[in-house]
Each structure stands twice: as structure tokens, then as C-alpha cells.
Amino acid sequence: MTSELDIFVGNTTLIDEDVYRLWLDGYSVTDAVALRVRSGILEQTGATAAVLQSDTMDHYRTFHMLERLLHAPPKLLHQLIFQIPPSRQALLIERYYAFDEAFVREVLGKKLSKGTKKDLDDISTKTGITLKSCRRQFDNFKRVFKVVEEMRGSLVDNIQQHFLLSDRLARDYAAIVFFANNRFETGKKKLQYLSFGDFAFCAELMIQNWTLGAVDSQMDDMDMDLDKEFLQDLKELKVLVADKDLLDLHKSLVCTALRGKLGVFSEMEANFKNLSRGLVNVAAKLTHNKDVRDLFVDLVEKFVEPCRSDHWPLSDVRFFLNQYSASVHSLDGFRLECGGTIWAHCNLHLPGSSNSPASAFQVAGTTSVHHHAQQFFCIFSRYRVSPCWSGWSRTPDLR
Amino acid sequence: MPGKLKVKIVAGRHLPVMDRASDLTDAFVEVKFGNTTFKTDVYLKSLNPQWNSEWFKFEVDDEDLQDEPLQITVLDHDTYSANDAIGKVYIDIDPLLYSEAATVISGWFPIYDTIHGIRGEINVVVKVDLFNDLNRFRQSSCGVKFFCTTSIPKCYRAVIIHGFVEELVVNEDPEYQWIDRIRTPRASNEARQRLISLMSGELQRKIGLKVLEMRGNAVVGYLQCFDLEGESGLVVRAIGTACTLDKLSSPAAFLPACNSPSKEMKEIPFNEDPNPNTHSSGPSTPLKNQTYSFSPSKSYSRQSSSSDTDLSLTPKTGMGSGSAGKEGGPFKALLRQQTQSALEQREFPFFTLTAFPPGFLVHVGGVVSARSVKLLDRIHNPDEPETRDAWWAEIRQEIKSHAKALGCHAVVGYSESTSICEEVCILSASGTAAVLNPRFLQDGTVEGCLEQRLEENLSTRCGFCHIPYDELNMPFPAHLTYCYNCRKQKVPDVLFTTIDLPTDATVIGKGCLIQARLCRLKKKAQAEANATAISNLLPFMEYEVHTQLMNKLKLKGMNALFGLRIQITVGENMLMGLASATGVYLAALPTPGGIQIAGKTPNDGSYEQHISHMQKKINDTIAKNKELYEINPPEISEEIIGSPIPEPRQRSRLLRSQSESSDEVTELDLSHGKKDAFVLEIDDTDAMEDVHSLLTDVPPPSGFYSCNTEIMPGINNWTSEIQMFTSVRVIRLSSLNLTNQALNKNFNDLCENLLKSLYFKLRSMIPCCLCHVNFTVSLPEDELIQVTVTAVAITFDKNQALQTTKTPVEKSLQRASTDNEELLQFPLELCSDSLHSHPFPPVKAVTVEKASPVGDGNFRNRSAPPCANSTVGVVKMTPLSFIPGAKITKYLGIINMFFIRETTSLREEGGVSGFLHAFIAEVFAMVRAHVAALGGNAVVSYIMKQCVFMENPNKNQAQCLINVSGDAVVFVRESDLEVVSSQQPTTNCQSSCTEGEVTT
């Protein structure tokens, strides 16, 4: 006696969350059944393995049919074939678009092309995520990218509108899309210790402050591409390190302000010129695409690593960067020479005393670049950045 | 020219890409009715075209309005080649033809293609302007309402129940016409869909005419079926019960209060009582008579009746003979006379209803059924479908005579079915013989005196169990005792019926689904030899099925079956029998005796031991079941009874020896009445198997109950969550040396596993009950068995259930005191009061899918499509006639749809399972869309009447035909109702708000 056909169709489509997760994780029916058996469901319900098999097959079939609709979530809401309560629809979409941290770190900043897709089996072996699941996640990234690529308006809003994702997930997708578009290098060994959350945080600030959308909100593609003009203007910051008087003045201003407040004051004082040069050079190079891609690598090399080797605590880094940018305001020469052009842009407004829970960022003596980056971006931000400081409330381990 | 049909095509969405180059579609729409066709403009390059057409107007006869469906075809415009069809929508405009139903059809319909399935949606608005037609000789029957519901619909009152209406229409099946060889599968499928649509329209119109002739205005319990006879044609037949219905118009009637307008016809205010109270009375013996006649449809229609009844049987029970009870005699006679006069004018005093207004059923006699094996022959003249008519007339005649033999003048819960394999066709009909109250059957009222008597008699709540036949002249051997409730009348020891449990019947404990399953191998044969072989097998199958039912019933410790449905399916090399029913313990009937096992060879020690072991197991099972179903009848001592009940513990006996059942006596004794012990004799391995299979039936997991009637006896605190589902399984038998036993085991496992799967799938709804579990078996090919189940799972409140379990005890206490006739009225009132005092359990917030409650007021005002642009509103579907926790406020018309789906890329669509899964989901979607377009939010009495699945995996092809029907309704949640009624003026706002809330 073999079962030829075995189906169950409810007027309200039944969705089993556990099976959905197994399906999303890319398990085959056999594996899923085995996993379910291990979860002890048979004992709880008194069912047999055959029943479980049939149930799993059935759910898989339903999900398979739903997948087409999940590719365009608004369709799921308007379709007539599956009657699914709204809360369940939201769950289906949210889970379908959720991604694995390990996976996203592998593809973040890579071009979402066929070539990358071919490498997915490597990623799969490396991360232990099934190839099926990798493909789904990759295709999700690519799909979202394709849809919002050429759109006007806020990136996050667009993603939310076209994919009906929760706010947080939409923000994450915005970061992924932004990174993929600008092809930031994130895979280098040096950057391995950074989490997706760190990058996502940076991406959010960059979208708010560095993109075309930050200037004029009525452009195609506005939140995805960096504002070339702004990057061009950043070149003029070079004066900060090129002009020796200015550099000394800047240093003395910073040092005066920070004396006694910094645990690593002497190291700072000794390294000030190097650090300043490093930061300004990174900024000035951003007119070249290649250097843009290497932004994070450069930052780590030029700023984070020196700090780390001197064992700067995080709070000191923050103090320093705050003061570093604030002091520029009072540089007469700077203001005059640059005719205020940059300063109009770089109206640095940093919160004097940030109340971020610094201790939380301290990881085994290693300062997270996360916060360096934050400071860094603010240095280059063009507007009163108060809104972007809402980012402070985020904890770094938040994805 | 009495009607004008107006159609407007508004927009489309989610259309498929028809032009690969641009990834877009240039869509336009053809609207066809009868022979007139209109076209919209081509909407270039869009998958979401906005046609916003003018109103297309068709001026048509109302005859055509009833027959023809509106046909909407969406096409892709192609400049150089022929236009490609995207898909079609058929809209039955019948609901627009009654004055009280829908006024407009408007909404999104899935565009359906028989090859590709659903391909996008189209928004359509349809209206009808009807002119009054005074022509007496008209051919149309506009205005006659149709209901699939097999009880009086909720917001109506039955003035007169006229009786049986039937009709059949035949045609050639387009699939078998010569032209089918040269046309595409799509064209052929569409021709078939269209033809069936036309035929059912015509059928409905003809039935409507008959109803008008009877001066009725509605058909209740309308059941329409298709017989795909292959080469010999296509038969569409329908039966129903003609009624004159009155709409309960006052809004007060919607309120869950007890102030219903008329005393006798009280609308049941609580939805947990879906059946108007019924007093059926009746006794006994199950399956009374069967007739197996086989007549090759050629000239000689030989009647080889292998069972007892002959048509000449005169009603042995003409006049009451005093013996029926102390006061029963004269009254019965009077009643009988009256009923007789009312019913005798009728050709067939049949009723397709399964639940009745209070007082309608007086006594129930038992199940009557008849089957006949016929050879199909090409229908030569479709306009004169005489042969088919004659076949059915013959069977109905049988049924009628069986009922007479049981002392009954009517048959209720009547249904007909067929099973076709190649050229052999088994026609079956079954029902429950009953004595009815004439009051509902004629105009004019009955004399008050009788009325009073009647009422008194009925109010005992056990009246329906009392035997209608004459004790001294019983049509079959049965064991009678005095009724355990009133102690005055005789009742049988078991009662089998095809109707629903009357709501006021006193039941102890809960009910459960009882199934008998049986397979019999049969030699492959041709034509007449085949038919003869089948008709020879039938009596044995009936007997076995009955034995199984009886054994299982005893094993459950119960004494009555309701909703009995026996299906016999014929295949190439086997016959399958599947009987489903809901077992209950009726307080009025005696406690069932146990099952005794007896061995044949008493001298063998180990054998004895084995037997006693088995016996113990059986006894344990009975005890366990009694506990499980909470069957603890009060111990009534003999003194209280005080009446000469011969043996308190009734025992009946089943002799299971080949010689007795296979003998050539014309009498097939299915009632194991006369014998004094219910003994299973284990004399061969066969019998052993049977005993084993008895014990292997697993009860549902805790928290689950199942039944095949509308509601579960013993549960009445339903919460509002419902889930209707269809499950289909096909198994392939290994063809090697199949024996009857192996076959039985396979079939049994199939059904049991299916049930287990259902319990597992629905575990999140616990505590819940599977209601109206409807199994259908078919044998699509040699080694394939297909089982289709449709049912609804309803959640209930466990806490309240605990309270209700007490009631049997209370009731029994009351019963003990009902010796005294004066007291009789009192406990009754008490009971009904207690019922009213717990109004429906406050609808729990567990509503997963909160339906959009379209208020009545809102409904009237809906000139624009309500949710045209918003997301999809929830449409509930249920095979029941009610929706728990809600009030049906309006019936919008009948939904009767037929779909064909075919594929030539079976593997790509996920194999047979993927294909059928998608198709059934699509069918549900189309039903829901039609209901929503009518302005409704639920389908009640939904039934999947046919699901014919054929595959050819070698060719990568499959085809499936599905026929579904139901009643589109508007319901309002009871919780919302209070709000609505208290704030009448704001109704509109209220309900539209809720709707919005739901849809976002």
C-alpha cells in the first residue's frame, strides 16, 4: 500500500511555525521529519511518524506555493487563493525575509550578481547554513535591491512599502542594499571582528548624512549613492594636516581641552599628528571609487589600530573625536581659508557628553570600531546631526 | 422580454505576462451572455488594466436568465496572430433573480483557466432589472429560492412543507463527442464546464416550476449531482424539498433573545442549536429493507429482488391497534389517518431535510434504503430522459414501500447517489421512515384538539423514539421495551436514522463518529455478467456493513446512530462499502448489552483461554469508551419503573455463521433482534479478523471529538473559531494476490490514518470537534482507492463543557420524577430556561480570522463595491447550516460551481499532490470570491459533491473535476449584534469600521 496522493486544504491556510522555520532553513522533508521527531512531538501528540511525514510534506507544499507570492509581499495580501489571517501573513513575510547574521556578513558589500551566487556553496560550507537557505537569503537581497534601486524617496520607506517588512528589518535591508550598491569591502580579515549590526549602524548614518538624499530628497536613487560633491568637498579638509600651523593649533586646542580627562593623554598627545593625518587622508581620498570601497579597511588601519595598540579605552576615543571635531570650529585660519564652505557642510555638532553605555562596548580590551566609525561619520556629516544621534540609543550588539 | 442584465468590467490585477518581449499584457475582455457578446477596449501594456467599461446591457428572457451563466473571458490582444485567452469567469446570476437576495454582484473574481489555474483577478459589477411578467404559462421560475441547507434556513419560517421535488436533465458529454479528437483540451474542458453550467441552470429552473405548481416559494435541502456516464452521456439530477417560507423580518428575530415571533415555529435563538427542534420518533431497526434489482436497461427489465419487501406489501399497520401503549392507540390512529390523507396524494412523500421544525416529526421508524444495479446505455434522445427517470422512479417506489412496511408514511433525511464504473451503475437511495405531523403538510390548520394532544405527546421529548409500527405485527423482529423516559410507549433497542439528532432529544454523554469499512473483491467481467455479479455481492456487503456498525456501536456503549450514510462504490475488480454515522446514547432507549464471544471448539483449553482473553479486552474497551464519552446512565431500579419491562438489559444476537447469512432466504435479517445475546462466534479466521479490527479502532486523541452530524451531541458551547477543510488521499494497492482481508486492512488503515492526520493537523484548535465529517470513496483505477474527506473543526469551551456534563444527571433526576404526568411540563420548562440562561458563551477573543461583519444596514447601502481596493475580506466556509457564535441575517443565494482542471506538466506542478492541492485551494478561492461579490461573508451547508481525479503519470498529465455547492450568507457576530442593535443609527459606520479593521 503506497500513498499516491495525500493532501489537506483548509479554508484558512494552516501555517505551522516550526515547519516553516525548518523549510526556511532549507531542510529537506526527510531531514525536517527527523528533526521534528527529535523535538519530541510524537510523544506530545501521540502521532506516528507517517502522520508527521504527511503533515510535513503538506506544509512544505503549501510553502512552496506561497513562495511565489512571498517574492512580492503585497501580492500575498491581495491574492485570493490562500486565506491567511493578517497576523499570519506578516509572520510569513517577516520570517521569509529574515536572514542569518553569519550569512549576511559573508555577502555584505559584495555585488549581488550571478558570480557571487555561484560562491554560495562555499559560504554554505563555511557558515553551516544550508545552500537552500543561502540561496533564499541571497535572492531576497537581490530582489530587494532590484526593486528599490531606482526609486525616489527614503530607502527604508521604499523597502517597507514594497516588502511590508517590519521597521527594523527594513532598516537592515537598507543597510544591505546600501553596502551592496557602494561595494564597501567588509570581508577583509581585519574587519572580521565587526558584526553586521556595526555595519548596519554605519550604513544608517551614512545614508542620513552622506548620500544625495541627505541634500535633496527628490532624486532617483537618492539614498543609495554617495553625494559626489560632498566627497569632493572633503578634499579641502586636507588643510588640517597640510598646514603645519593649523595642525599645531588644532592639536593644542584638543590637548588643552582634554588634559586630565583622558586616561591615555600622553599617547594621544604623541600620536595626535598621525591620527589626524590618518583621518583626514581617509576622508580626502574618498573621491576615488576604490578608496570608497576600502573605507572601512582604511579606517581600521589608520585610526582604530593605532588606538588599539595604545590601549585606548572607548570613552577616551569618544572624547578625543568629539574634541577633535569641535576644536576645528575655533580654528580661525581654517574658517577663513575655507571660506566656510566646508564648515557649512561640516557643521559639527557633537554631543559634549555622550551618555552612551561605553562599558558595554568594551570587548576584551579591543575597542570596537563601531564607535570610532560613528564619530568619524559625524565629523564628515554636513548638517546638524541631532537626528542621527538617535543612533546613540542603539546598542552595538543590536542587529 | 422580461429582464435586462447589465455588466460593467472595472479592472484587472495580477494578470499573467502574455508578451515575453515586454513582460506585459495587452488585455481586453469579452462579455458573453446567451448569444450576445460585448468587448471592452484593449488596455495596452499593463498587468493591472483599468478598463472601466461602460455598462454592457443584455436584454433577455428570464428563462435564459435562469439557464445561462454570464461568461467573461479575458484575452491578450495580439496584432498579428490570434488573441490568446488568459482565462474565464463564469458568474451564475441566479441570486439576482430573487427579490430578497443580492441586488448586485460586484467584486474581484479569480480569472480561471482550465490548464493554468487562476491567473489574476478581474473586478466586475453585474445587475439585473426584472420586469414583472404576468404570463401564466411561463417557462421560468424566477423568484423560487434554493437552499442547500437541509433544515429550515435560519431567518425563515416554514409555513407549509410541500414535499419532494426532483428532476433530471441529460446530455451528451462533450468530452466524448467526435469533435473532441480535434480540439484542444482547453476547448473541450470549457465546453464541458459551460454545458454543465447550462444544464444546472435549466434543472434549477425546471425544479422551480414544479415548486410554483405546488404553490411553494422555495426549495430546501436542494441536492444536485452529476453522473458522468462516459460514452453514454452526462446526467444532471437534483432532488429537494419544496416549501413555502416566510421571512422573519423583524430585526428582533436576530437578537439572541427568546422572544421569537411564533410559538410553534420558534426560531431557535441560539446557534448552537442549528436544527430546529425535532421530534422524530422512532425506533428501530436499522436498515430495514433493501432491494437489489438488476435490470439491464434493455427491454426486459427483470426485477430480481433479493430482499424481502415486495411492492405489493400493504401497510400492515393500517390502523392503530391499541397495543402501542396506554394512550397511544386511538391517538395514533387519528394521527395516522390524517397524515395518510395528507401524504397519500403525493407520489413520493419524501423529504430531503435532516432537521425539522419542532413538532414536525412524530415517530421515526428506521433507515430504509434501496439499491439497484443498471447497465448504462447511450442516451438516444436527450430531451426525453425516460430511462433514467424510470430507474429512479423504481427505486423511490421501493423506498416508499419499505417505509410503509415500517408503518410510516413518509421518508425524511432522504438522499440519492450513484456509483459508476464503466458501463455499470449502482443507484442508491436511502432515508429514514417516519411519521409526520400533518400540520405542516397542508394549508389550513388542524383541529385544536388533536393539536393539543399532539403537543402533549411531543413534549415528552422521547416521542420520536417510540415505534410507529404495530407491535403485534412487526415488519421485522425487534426487541421492544417500554421507553426509559416516559415509560408508556414501546421503544426498540437500537435506532438507526439518516437524520440529525433532534435538538431536544435527551442524550447521555457525548457522541462519536462510527464507521464501518468494507471491501469485496469481484471478478472482472463485462456488461450483464458484471452487473449480476455486483448485485449478488450487494446483500452481503450490506449485511457486513450493518454488522460492523452494530458491533462498533455496542463497543462504544451506545444505542442509536444518526446521520447514517452508507456508500457503496463499484470499481473494476472490487466493491467498497463505507458507512459513517454518529453514535449516541439516547436516554429513552435501553442500555445496550455487551458483546459476547463464543468459540466453536469448546474442548480446547488454550483456545478457551484465548477467547476469554478477547472477551476481557472487549469488555475493557466498552468500559473505557463509556468513560471516554461520559456515558453514565442513571441506574433506574425496577421499582421506579414499575412497568413490565421484560429484561432491563437487552441483548440481541448476531449469528455469524456463513450458512445463515448466505442462505437463499429472501428475508435478509439485519435486525439482530430476536436472539437474546449478542454473540460473536469465532468460527473462522475471518471472524477473528473482524474482532481484531473492532479493537484496533483508536479513539481520537483527548480534546478531540468527531461526528458526521451537524453538531456533536453533548457539546453545546461552541466558540467561534472554525476551520473547514478538504483532505484527499489516494493509495495504490500492491496488486499481488489481493485477498479480501488484506484489502479490508488496507482500506481500514487508509481511513484511520487519514483521521489521525486530521487530528494531528488540527491539534492547535484543541479542544475541538470535527463536525459533519463526510467521507467519499472512489475507485478511479484498478488498484487505486481514493478517499476524500470534508469536515469542519469547531472549537468549544472546555470549562463550560464541564458544566454541561452535569446536566444529564439533572435530567435523569427529572426523568425519574416524570412518572407523574402533571409534572411533565415542568422539567421541560426548567430545561429550556437553563438553556436560555446561559446565552451563548461570550465570544472568545480567539478569533484567528475575524470575519468582517457586514451589517444588514450596511449591506443595503452598498452600491459601491465595499472592499474593491482594500485587501481581501474573510469568507468563512462550513458544511454546517450555521456559524457558531454568529447569526445568519441573510441568504444570498445558492452557490453551485463546477470546475475542471487539467495539466500536461504534472511533474512541474509538484506531482499529483501539488496539482490537486493547488486546484482545491483555487476552488475554495473561487467560491469565496463569488460569495464576497454577492456581499456575503460565509458559505454554509458547503459540500464538495464530486472530486473526480484522473492521472496519467506516463504522459505527465492529470485531470480533475470538482463540483461544490453551498448557500452564500451574511452573518453577524453575536457580540457585534448587541452593539449594532443598541446603536441602530450608527450601524453603517460601525460595520464599515470593523470591516476596515479586518482588512488592513
PDB file of C-alpha atoms in Angstrom, chain A residues 1-14 16 36 41 45 47-48 51-52 54-55 58-59 61-62 65 75 77-83 85-86, chain B residues 13-14 110 121 723-732 746 757-758 760-761 763 848-849 871-872 875-877 912-914 916-917 920-921 924-925 928 949 951:
ATOM      1  CA  MET A   1       0.000   0.000   0.000  1.00  0.00           C
ATOM      2  CA  THR A   2       1.691   3.162  -1.123  1.00  0.00           C
ATOM      3  CA  SER A   3       0.335   6.609  -0.830  1.00  0.00           C
ATOM      4  CA  GLU A   4      -0.014   8.193  -4.216  1.00  0.00           C
ATOM      5  CA  LEU A   5      -1.566  11.405  -3.205  1.00  0.00           C
ATOM      6  CA  ASP A   6      -2.077  12.959   0.158  1.00  0.00           C
ATOM      7  CA  ILE A   7      -3.274  16.486   0.647  1.00  0.00           C
ATOM      8  CA  PHE A   8      -5.029  18.665   3.156  1.00  0.00           C
ATOM      9  CA  VAL A   9      -6.501  22.010   2.167  1.00  0.00           C
ATOM     10  CA  GLY A  10      -8.088  24.252   4.756  1.00  0.00           C
ATOM     11  CA  ASN A  11     -10.322  27.203   4.087  1.00  0.00           C
ATOM     12  CA  THR A  12      -7.940  29.102   6.292  1.00  0.00           C
ATOM     13  CA  THR A  13      -4.466  28.057   5.299  1.00  0.00           C
ATOM     14  CA  LEU A  14      -2.765  26.309   8.174  1.00  0.00           C
ATOM     15  CA  ASP A  16       2.895  25.632  11.308  1.00  0.00           C
ATOM     16  CA  ARG A  36      10.621  17.105  14.356  1.00  0.00           C
ATOM     17  CA  ILE A  41       6.391  15.989  19.017  1.00  0.00           C
ATOM     18  CA  THR A  45       0.659  14.299  20.383  1.00  0.00           C
ATOM     19  CA  ALA A  47       1.087  10.741  16.403  1.00  0.00           C
ATOM     20  CA  THR A  48       3.010   8.314  14.240  1.00  0.00           C
ATOM     21  CA  VAL A  51       1.439  11.189  10.122  1.00  0.00           C
ATOM     22  CA  LEU A  52       4.355  13.512  10.705  1.00  0.00           C
ATOM     23  CA  SER A  54       2.428  13.535   5.632  1.00  0.00           C
ATOM     24  CA  ASP A  55       1.988  16.688   7.675  1.00  0.00           C
ATOM     25  CA  ASP A  58       1.795  19.082   3.183  1.00  0.00           C
ATOM     26  CA  HIS A  59       3.228  22.142   4.830  1.00  0.00           C
ATOM     27  CA  ARG A  61       3.854  22.035  -0.455  1.00  0.00           C
ATOM     28  CA  THR A  62       1.909  24.961   0.901  1.00  0.00           C
ATOM     29  CA  MET A  65       3.068  27.549  -3.371  1.00  0.00           C
ATOM     30  CA  LYS A  75       0.607  40.163  -3.674  1.00  0.00           C
ATOM     31  CA  LEU A  77      -2.142  40.489   0.811  1.00  0.00           C
ATOM     32  CA  HIS A  78      -4.279  40.762  -2.285  1.00  0.00           C
ATOM     33  CA  GLN A  79      -4.292  37.219  -3.566  1.00  0.00           C
ATOM     34  CA  LEU A  80      -7.427  35.168  -3.175  1.00  0.00           C
ATOM     35  CA  ILE A  81      -6.081  31.644  -3.210  1.00  0.00           C
ATOM     36  CA  PHE A  82      -4.861  31.368   0.358  1.00  0.00           C
ATOM     37  CA  GLN A  83      -6.997  32.749   3.099  1.00  0.00           C
ATOM     38  CA  PRO A  85      -5.194  35.969   8.737  1.00  0.00           C
ATOM     39  CA  PRO A  86      -3.224  39.248   8.563  1.00  0.00           C
TER      40      PRO A  86
ATOM     41  CA  ARG B  13      -4.981  42.879 -11.458  1.00  0.00           C
ATOM     42  CA  HIS B  14      -2.098  40.454 -11.209  1.00  0.00           C
ATOM     43  CA  PRO B 110     -10.264  34.985  -9.991  1.00  0.00           C
ATOM     44  CA  GLU B 121      -8.334  38.699 -10.964  1.00  0.00           C
ATOM     45  CA  GLN B 723     -11.787  25.609  10.100  1.00  0.00           C
ATOM     46  CA  MET B 724     -13.312  23.849   7.128  1.00  0.00           C
ATOM     47  CA  PHE B 725     -11.013  21.582   5.197  1.00  0.00           C
ATOM     48  CA  THR B 726     -10.859  19.007   2.483  1.00  0.00           C
ATOM     49  CA  SER B 727      -8.370  16.209   2.584  1.00  0.00           C
ATOM     50  CA  VAL B 728      -7.799  13.742  -0.227  1.00  0.00           C
ATOM     51  CA  ARG B 729      -5.795  10.560  -0.175  1.00  0.00           C
ATOM     52  CA  VAL B 730      -5.144   8.052  -2.877  1.00  0.00           C
ATOM     53  CA  ILE B 731      -3.378   4.790  -2.229  1.00  0.00           C
ATOM     54  CA  ARG B 732      -2.133   2.242  -4.680  1.00  0.00           C
ATOM     55  CA  ASN B 746      -5.597  -1.526   3.689  1.00  0.00           C
ATOM     56  CA  SER B 757      -3.556  13.016  10.264  1.00  0.00           C
ATOM     57  CA  LEU B 758      -6.508  15.327  10.671  1.00  0.00           C
ATOM     58  CA  PHE B 760      -2.581  15.981  14.231  1.00  0.00           C
ATOM     59  CA  LYS B 761      -3.023  18.862  11.823  1.00  0.00           C
ATOM     60  CA  ARG B 763      -4.086  19.984  17.213  1.00  0.00           C
ATOM     61  CA  VAL B 848      -7.947  33.932  14.382  1.00  0.00           C
ATOM     62  CA  GLU B 849      -9.716  35.120  11.339  1.00  0.00           C
ATOM     63  CA  THR B 871      -7.429  43.642   0.844  1.00  0.00           C
ATOM     64  CA  VAL B 872      -9.464  40.526   0.771  1.00  0.00           C
ATOM     65  CA  VAL B 875     -15.146  34.438   3.890  1.00  0.00           C
ATOM     66  CA  LYS B 876     -15.903  31.507   6.127  1.00  0.00           C
ATOM     67  CA  MET B 877     -16.913  28.174   4.736  1.00  0.00           C
ATOM     68  CA  VAL B 912      -0.352  14.715  -8.288  1.00  0.00           C
ATOM     69  CA  SER B 913      -0.375  16.107  -4.759  1.00  0.00           C
ATOM     70  CA  GLY B 914       0.841  19.510  -5.847  1.00  0.00           C
ATOM     71  CA  LEU B 916      -4.679  18.662  -6.628  1.00  0.00           C
ATOM     72  CA  HIS B 917      -3.650  20.765  -3.655  1.00  0.00           C
ATOM     73  CA  ILE B 920      -8.673  22.600  -4.367  1.00  0.00           C
ATOM     74  CA  ALA B 921      -7.194  25.801  -2.986  1.00  0.00           C
ATOM     75  CA  PHE B 924     -12.051  27.468  -2.392  1.00  0.00           C
ATOM     76  CA  ALA B 925     -10.772  30.804  -3.615  1.00  0.00           C
ATOM     77  CA  ARG B 928     -15.064  32.722  -1.589  1.00  0.00           C
ATOM     78  CA  PHE B 949      -9.331  12.755 -10.251  1.00  0.00           C
ATOM     79  CA  GLU B 951      -3.924  10.827 -13.770  1.00  0.00           C
TER      80      GLU B 951
END
